[in-house]
Amino acid sequence: MNRPRQPVIILAEPQLGENIGSTARAMLNFGLTELRIAAPRDGWPNPAAEPLAAGAFEAGVTVTAFDSVEDAVADLGFLVAATARPREMEKPVTNASGAIELLTAQTTQVGVVFGNEAQGLSNNHIALCDAIMTYPVNPGFASLNLAQAVIVFAAAWGDAQGREGRFEGKNAGVGDPASREELIGMFEHFEDELERAGYFHPPDKTPLMMRNLRTAFIRGQWTSQEVRTFRGTIKALALGRGKARIKRED
Amino acid sequence: MNRPRQPVIILAEPQLGENIGSTARAMLNFGLTELRIAAPRDGWPNPAAEPLAAGAFEAGVTVTAFDSVEDAVADLGFLVAATARPREMEKPVTNASGAIELLTAQTTQVGVVFGNEAQGLSNNHIALCDAIMTYPVNPGFASLNLAQAVIVFAAAWGDAQGREGRFEGKNAGVGDPASREELIGMFEHFEDELERAGYFHPPDKTPLMMRNLRTAFIRGQWTSQEVRTFRGTIKALALGRGKARIKRED
């Protein structure tokens, strides 16, 4: 199966080198490697980016600086504009996973454009894009840190790529589920010892008490190993108390 | 239609105040407001948090500091552990949106626990949780900045809220889920009695044995009543054996 081409991440006129570094780290966390920066305020390269990149540049993120947003997107065939604010423009508006559906449907190289720390994207830059991506943010506190905005997209990209992240049920390989027979053996062992210890009282309540215990245990979907472990604890409690007493009597 | 209760965000032993501030900002961007910090390295309050919070504390995020992760989660009924690394534990493993399905299905207060900058979550802390959330990260560059990890979850939460009322509590009517405090009390009671009975042998395996037991029990999502019942059985096994002997000696 062909993987879709990775979207390019474009930062429009970013201000802080720190945010460029954090963006690179965020991208690489989810396997994105092509970063373009359009008219960075403090130029490029920028030593302030290094510490926050946490090694992302060495580990594979490439950064290319351009003089303008227009130059940075010139070779791209489909662009998504990331912006928290609704705009009066006739463009599709979607969230991160919707944007990824649009991006992966393209046959050309694609990109996502993020605005800068102070103003976000200008209307002129949004006008260059094919669709608008907006996150379901708190309207009273809508301003995301730049790299945070990038990682929300990158994580959705990772999700879409690696469906293996979906529900896997249990952690694989830790143990085989216990058979019903093993569970029943465990219950009978437990109940026998409880009976011997005088737990079931009054006797007419015994069936209900047993059923409630069994229900609680069944719900955990224990493995064979867990059943053996629990039987070990029952044995220890049933016998060990005697040992402890003997020791104390020594 | 009732909105699900917001998950509490718990940072386990966070190191940098800056990351606590960034986390608060990230949370509030998507409408989450309850932050708990367990044993923050540099104490709390921490002036380093303020600039990166970008006003989130004033705008509604509450931060409560606790001495330990156990204390921080004591009153919560269902917990998700955020970790990039797969663990050999029998717990459901899911991504952010899967975790949100699990969280919104609960009828109790819920939380998501994030590990610290240096080590992530310890196995002991993961053992306290009901499920593991892992993002589909780049295996060659898997370490997310702490606040970045939080915003990936928060954004997925925001996304899920946008879709009204999809989730119904599925545990309705079974009884109140046990709080984490009740479960921890039960574990300690059980482990104390096992210790007294000489169960933990050899001693260097004890933490692993305890963790495996806790994991098995947590998975059942027991009710408060079930916790009380099980504590009754422990007591009976620990003490009752003596009674039975006395009877036999009569």
XYZ file of C-alpha atoms in Angstrom:
500
model
C 0.000 0.000 0.000
C 1.320 3.405 -0.975
C 1.782 5.843 1.787
C 0.540 9.309 0.847
C 3.273 11.887 0.409
C 4.026 13.807 3.521
C 2.655 17.302 3.756
C 5.213 20.080 3.951
C 4.845 22.297 7.020
C 5.186 26.003 6.244
C 5.631 28.614 8.951
C 4.620 32.038 7.675
C 6.897 34.767 9.015
C 7.704 33.064 12.308
C 9.191 35.246 15.022
C 10.948 33.082 17.624
C 13.688 30.625 16.792
C 12.523 28.624 19.807
C 9.209 27.980 18.114
C 10.929 26.864 14.927
C 12.912 24.357 16.983
C 9.828 23.140 18.849
C 7.982 22.801 15.569
C 10.740 20.624 14.140
C 10.614 18.381 17.202
C 6.812 18.152 17.021
C 6.924 17.271 13.333
C 9.475 14.554 13.726
C 7.587 13.068 16.670
C 4.985 12.057 14.114
C 7.300 11.432 11.201
C 7.008 14.722 9.301
C 10.351 15.963 7.997
C 9.975 18.868 5.583
C 9.801 22.280 7.215
C 9.801 25.555 5.309
C 10.051 28.927 6.925
C 8.885 32.006 5.043
C 10.588 35.292 5.949
C 11.622 34.336 9.493
C 11.954 37.509 11.547
C 15.348 36.620 12.990
C 16.788 35.014 9.866
C 17.951 31.482 9.382
C 19.848 29.593 10.719
C 18.918 30.728 14.198
C 20.787 29.269 17.164
C 17.731 29.728 19.403
C 16.049 26.909 17.502
C 18.579 24.229 18.407
C 17.823 23.467 22.072
C 14.096 23.169 21.541
C 14.502 20.999 18.477
C 15.893 18.316 20.803
C 17.948 16.856 17.970
C 15.223 16.930 15.319
C 17.414 18.674 12.745
C 20.141 16.067 13.054
C 17.547 13.300 13.082
C 15.952 14.220 9.783
C 13.948 17.440 9.704
C 15.101 19.687 6.879
C 14.491 23.406 7.103
C 14.436 25.652 4.059
C 14.077 29.397 4.383
C 12.246 31.471 1.765
C 11.797 35.188 1.307
C 8.012 35.041 1.291
C 5.065 32.757 1.840
C 4.392 32.898 -1.882
C 7.870 31.564 -2.619
C 7.609 28.922 0.062
C 4.462 27.390 -1.413
C 5.219 27.949 -5.082
C 5.747 24.283 -5.981
C 2.909 22.870 -3.891
C -0.329 21.716 -5.456
C -2.731 21.880 -2.527
C -2.547 23.955 0.629
C -4.339 23.967 3.932
C -4.306 27.125 6.065
C -4.241 26.558 9.821
C -6.104 29.253 11.653
C -8.093 29.488 14.841
C -10.273 32.271 13.592
C -13.180 31.817 11.222
C -12.734 33.822 8.053
C -15.227 35.144 5.647
C -13.901 33.142 2.760
C -15.502 30.610 0.548
C -13.255 27.693 1.302
C -13.830 24.349 2.881
C -13.343 24.553 6.641
C -12.422 21.414 8.526
C -10.630 20.087 11.590
C -7.263 18.288 11.648
C -8.510 14.879 10.622
C -10.692 16.378 7.924
C -7.703 18.298 6.620
C -5.736 15.084 6.446
C -8.460 13.480 4.394
C -8.259 16.370 1.958
C -4.463 16.244 1.865
C -4.193 12.519 1.341
C -6.730 12.689 -1.486
C -4.345 14.831 -3.547
C -1.928 13.544 -6.126
C 0.451 16.483 -5.846
C 2.826 17.667 -3.160
C 0.776 19.294 -0.401
C 1.401 21.625 2.508
C -0.061 23.119 5.658
C 0.602 26.785 6.395
C 0.757 28.103 9.955
C 0.714 31.800 10.819
C 3.070 33.541 13.188
C 2.967 34.048 16.920
C 1.554 37.560 16.850
C -1.079 37.657 14.130
C -1.650 34.154 12.846
C -2.194 33.989 9.111
C -3.109 37.074 7.165
C -6.117 36.999 4.903
C -3.776 37.305 1.944
C -1.992 34.144 2.960
C -5.212 32.297 3.616
C -6.389 33.334 0.159
C -3.486 31.319 -1.276
C -4.766 28.131 0.326
C -7.344 25.618 -0.807
C -8.913 24.829 2.543
C -8.993 26.074 6.116
C -8.135 23.892 9.072
C -9.438 25.066 12.406
C -9.316 23.287 15.756
C -12.255 23.104 18.136
C -10.662 25.556 20.539
C -12.071 27.293 23.560
C -13.388 30.581 22.129
C -12.321 32.372 25.292
C -8.707 31.168 25.028
C -8.110 30.373 21.403
C -4.465 31.234 20.893
C -2.241 28.171 20.615
C 1.507 28.287 20.841
C 2.849 27.849 17.306
C 4.510 24.471 17.829
C 1.431 23.291 19.737
C -0.684 24.100 16.713
C 1.719 22.114 14.549
C 1.731 19.056 16.810
C -2.056 18.844 16.866
C -1.933 18.497 13.095
C 1.097 16.194 13.171
C -0.540 13.864 15.684
C -3.652 13.636 13.541
C -1.375 12.848 10.605
C 0.313 10.122 12.627
C -3.070 8.731 13.601
C -4.187 8.586 10.006
C -0.981 6.869 8.916
C -0.579 4.299 11.573
C -3.960 2.815 12.155
C -2.149 0.479 14.521
C -2.736 3.120 17.173
C -6.407 2.191 17.286
C -7.870 -0.059 19.887
C -5.698 -3.052 20.313
C -7.551 -4.412 23.261
C -4.957 -5.735 25.616
C -1.251 -5.266 25.411
C -0.302 -8.099 23.127
C 1.853 -10.950 24.243
C 1.506 -10.565 27.975
C -0.421 -13.723 28.460
C -3.156 -15.974 27.248
C -6.611 -15.301 28.567
C -7.617 -17.745 31.250
C -10.061 -20.428 30.181
C -13.386 -20.605 31.923
C -12.177 -23.824 33.486
C -9.181 -22.085 35.029
C -11.413 -19.339 36.357
C -13.834 -21.804 37.871
C -10.945 -23.662 39.453
C -9.791 -20.397 40.944
C -13.253 -19.525 42.233
C -13.684 -22.922 43.863
C -10.297 -22.709 45.484
C -11.063 -19.207 46.773
C -14.530 -20.153 47.975
C -13.295 -23.311 49.691
C -10.772 -21.342 51.654
C -13.320 -18.666 52.487
C -15.714 -21.354 53.640
C -13.034 -22.862 55.845
C -12.248 -19.426 57.254
C -15.867 -18.877 58.190
C -16.413 -16.093 55.660
C -19.819 -17.122 54.336
C -22.178 -15.950 56.972
C -25.124 -16.182 57.188
C -25.153 -19.385 55.121
C -28.293 -18.551 53.147
C -26.497 -15.592 51.606
C -23.649 -17.776 50.343
C -24.817 -18.240 46.732
C -25.320 -14.496 46.292
C -21.973 -13.654 47.860
C -20.228 -16.152 45.613
C -21.932 -14.811 42.544
C -20.947 -11.252 43.353
C -17.337 -12.262 43.877
C -17.268 -14.222 40.656
C -18.791 -11.329 38.746
C -16.157 -8.934 40.010
C -13.328 -11.276 39.076
C -14.687 -12.238 35.676
C -14.852 -8.621 34.652
C -11.078 -8.284 34.761
C -10.573 -10.806 31.936
C -7.614 -12.342 33.681
C -4.852 -14.281 32.028
C -3.851 -17.804 32.991
C -0.807 -16.369 34.729
C -2.943 -14.007 36.752
C -5.176 -16.867 37.800
C -2.137 -18.823 38.992
C -0.819 -15.769 40.797
C -4.093 -15.180 42.579
C -4.328 -18.834 43.576
C -0.859 -18.417 45.041
C -2.072 -15.527 47.150
C -5.069 -17.481 48.403
C -2.819 -20.324 49.406
C -0.431 -17.970 51.138
C -3.193 -16.274 53.092
C -4.830 -19.546 54.033
C -1.642 -21.245 55.170
C 0.717 -18.408 55.901
C -1.219 -17.104 58.815
C -0.480 -20.338 60.613
C 3.239 -19.934 59.847
C 3.261 -16.403 61.140
C 1.661 -17.569 64.363
C 4.145 -20.320 64.742
C 6.957 -17.832 64.262
C 5.492 -15.530 66.829
C 5.221 -18.411 69.233
C 8.923 -19.171 68.785
C -27.898 15.958 27.020
C -25.235 15.817 29.673
C -21.734 16.627 28.654
C -19.221 14.163 29.991
C -17.252 15.481 32.928
C -13.897 16.915 32.011
C -10.914 14.731 32.631
C -8.433 15.971 35.208
C -4.883 16.287 33.864
C -2.248 14.943 36.261
C 1.447 15.638 35.783
C 3.516 13.063 37.664
C 6.604 14.623 39.211
C 7.065 17.361 36.601
C 10.439 19.043 36.523
C 10.188 22.399 34.751
C 7.785 25.116 35.756
C 7.794 26.201 32.121
C 6.184 22.918 31.137
C 3.531 23.287 33.815
C 2.691 26.695 32.377
C 2.628 25.405 28.802
C 0.446 22.532 29.888
C -2.065 24.902 31.465
C -2.204 26.919 28.266
C -2.630 23.794 26.143
C -5.427 22.534 28.382
C -7.376 25.760 28.332
C -7.005 26.024 24.547
C -9.361 23.062 24.427
C -11.439 23.887 27.473
C -9.792 21.675 30.101
C -9.374 23.418 33.420
C -8.343 21.028 36.223
C -4.606 20.468 36.494
C -2.983 18.487 39.286
C 0.730 18.253 39.802
C 2.165 15.428 41.876
C 5.442 16.114 43.639
C 6.667 18.884 41.318
C 10.460 18.980 41.496
C 10.670 22.729 42.031
C 7.644 23.056 44.295
C 4.482 25.022 43.687
C 3.743 27.837 42.997
C 6.605 28.226 40.555
C 7.150 31.611 38.910
C 8.664 29.926 35.831
C 5.205 28.653 34.926
C 3.586 32.060 34.526
C 4.995 33.361 31.221
C 4.319 30.138 29.342
C 0.814 29.830 30.739
C -0.030 32.945 28.713
C -2.759 33.874 31.179
C -4.289 30.397 31.506
C -4.213 30.453 35.323
C -6.096 33.729 35.468
C -8.476 32.556 32.751
C -9.618 29.428 34.552
C -7.053 26.634 34.922
C -6.746 25.564 38.537
C -3.568 23.887 39.697
C -3.430 21.721 42.789
C -0.165 20.293 44.044
C 0.004 16.914 45.785
C 2.783 15.046 47.548
C 2.517 11.978 45.373
C 0.805 10.555 42.328
C -1.204 8.300 44.630
C -2.586 11.318 46.470
C -3.248 13.187 43.248
C -5.456 10.433 41.846
C -7.050 9.244 45.086
C -10.563 10.491 44.328
C -10.626 9.571 40.638
C -12.559 6.606 39.347
C -10.863 5.870 36.036
C -7.361 6.735 34.889
C -5.541 6.741 31.599
C -1.737 6.642 31.563
C -0.088 8.557 28.729
C 3.093 6.857 27.653
C 5.010 6.528 24.430
C 6.509 3.212 25.337
C 4.680 -0.075 25.180
C 4.599 -1.833 28.527
C 4.226 -5.429 29.374
C 1.022 -4.883 31.260
C -2.407 -6.288 30.733
C -4.278 -3.077 30.123
C -6.190 -1.712 27.177
C -3.904 0.301 24.894
C -5.380 2.989 22.717
C -4.693 6.310 21.021
C -6.005 9.720 22.058
C -9.441 9.391 20.515
C -9.805 5.850 21.846
C -8.826 7.090 25.302
C -11.512 9.735 25.073
C -14.100 7.107 24.235
C -13.075 5.206 27.344
C -13.074 8.334 29.494
C -16.429 9.600 28.349
C -17.989 6.205 28.947
C -17.294 6.473 32.677
C -19.727 7.794 35.226
C -17.074 8.957 37.688
C -14.489 11.684 37.698
C -11.660 10.633 35.383
C -8.079 11.640 34.759
C -5.138 11.347 32.419
C -1.680 10.962 33.930
C 1.429 12.233 32.116
C 4.947 11.333 33.184
C 7.778 13.764 33.617
C 10.295 15.162 31.185
C 13.101 12.780 32.012
C 11.563 9.358 32.470
C 7.930 9.480 31.503
C 5.678 7.417 33.725
C 7.087 4.733 35.988
C 5.649 1.266 35.806
C 4.297 1.720 39.311
C 2.313 4.734 38.227
C 1.075 3.006 35.102
C -0.068 0.100 37.247
C -2.470 2.487 39.015
C -4.179 3.301 35.746
C -6.971 1.543 33.897
C -5.769 2.051 30.357
C -2.751 3.172 28.410
C -2.867 5.938 25.846
C -0.082 5.957 23.317
C 0.312 8.144 20.269
C 1.389 6.812 16.887
C 4.808 8.404 17.200
C 7.892 8.023 15.092
C 9.749 5.193 16.806
C 13.053 6.861 16.018
C 12.027 10.128 17.680
C 9.359 9.271 20.179
C 9.919 11.777 22.961
C 7.321 14.530 23.013
C 7.690 17.671 25.028
C 5.385 17.362 28.035
C 2.950 20.116 27.099
C 2.940 18.810 23.534
C 1.830 15.439 24.808
C -0.940 17.131 26.763
C -2.201 19.200 23.829
C -2.470 16.169 21.569
C -4.864 14.695 24.105
C -6.620 18.019 24.726
C -7.199 18.582 21.020
C -8.693 15.128 20.662
C -10.913 15.952 23.620
C -11.999 19.162 21.918
C -12.724 17.233 18.752
C -14.863 14.720 20.597
C -16.839 17.439 22.357
C -17.717 18.975 19.049
C -19.687 15.832 18.342
C -22.512 16.097 20.818
C -23.724 13.301 22.980
C -22.175 10.329 21.260
C -21.407 8.528 24.444
C -23.576 6.987 27.081
C -22.219 5.799 30.389
C -21.960 2.047 30.051
C -21.506 1.146 33.672
C -24.829 2.539 34.775
C -26.626 0.740 37.542
C -23.843 -1.605 38.595
C -22.868 0.421 41.611
C -20.535 3.290 42.188
C -17.088 2.674 40.803
C -14.443 2.513 43.472
C -12.292 5.592 43.827
C -8.581 5.201 43.341
C -8.203 5.762 47.081
C -10.435 2.789 47.830
C -8.473 0.644 45.399
C -5.146 1.701 46.840
C -6.473 0.963 50.329
C -7.517 -2.471 49.143
C -4.143 -3.157 47.547
C -2.286 -2.108 50.662
C -4.497 -4.251 52.845
C -4.045 -7.239 50.531
C -0.299 -6.741 50.228
C 0.138 -6.279 53.975
C -1.563 -9.575 54.638
C 0.395 -11.315 51.895
C 3.588 -9.904 53.341
C 2.626 -11.163 56.788
C 1.841 -14.570 55.320
C 5.264 -14.773 53.700
C 3.923 -14.601 50.149
C 6.473 -12.201 48.686
C 9.425 -14.371 48.025
C 12.110 -13.733 46.927
C 11.931 -10.162 48.262
C 13.523 -8.532 45.211
C 10.572 -9.675 43.110
C 8.089 -7.995 45.435
C 7.522 -4.760 43.477
C 6.888 -6.691 40.283
C 4.546 -9.133 41.989
C 2.611 -6.279 43.552
C 2.382 -4.458 40.263
C 1.093 -7.518 38.463
C -1.532 -8.081 41.111
C -2.620 -4.447 41.029
C -2.828 -4.500 37.257
C -5.040 -7.564 37.307
C -7.381 -6.038 39.869
C -7.555 -2.581 38.319
C -8.710 -4.073 35.070
C -11.998 -5.188 36.580
C -13.137 -1.597 37.290
C -14.532 -2.661 40.601
C -17.277 -0.899 42.460
C -16.909 0.382 46.009
C -19.049 -2.532 47.166
C -16.769 -5.019 45.445
C -13.755 -3.461 47.078
C -15.403 -3.802 50.485
C -16.354 -7.387 49.706
C -12.852 -8.302 48.665
C -11.394 -6.668 51.750
C -13.788 -8.810 53.741
C -12.416 -11.922 52.094
C -8.828 -10.912 52.785
C -9.670 -10.348 56.408
C -11.446 -13.671 56.602
C -8.545 -15.556 55.068
C -5.990 -13.790 57.214
C -7.854 -14.217 60.480
C -10.272 -17.023 59.857
C -7.628 -19.649 59.525
C -6.877 -19.095 63.187
C -10.541 -19.514 64.084
C -10.810 -22.739 62.137
C -7.823 -24.125 64.009
C -9.314 -23.164 67.304
C -12.514 -24.924 66.368
C -10.649 -27.998 65.370
C -8.787 -27.900 68.629
C -12.083 -27.789 70.560
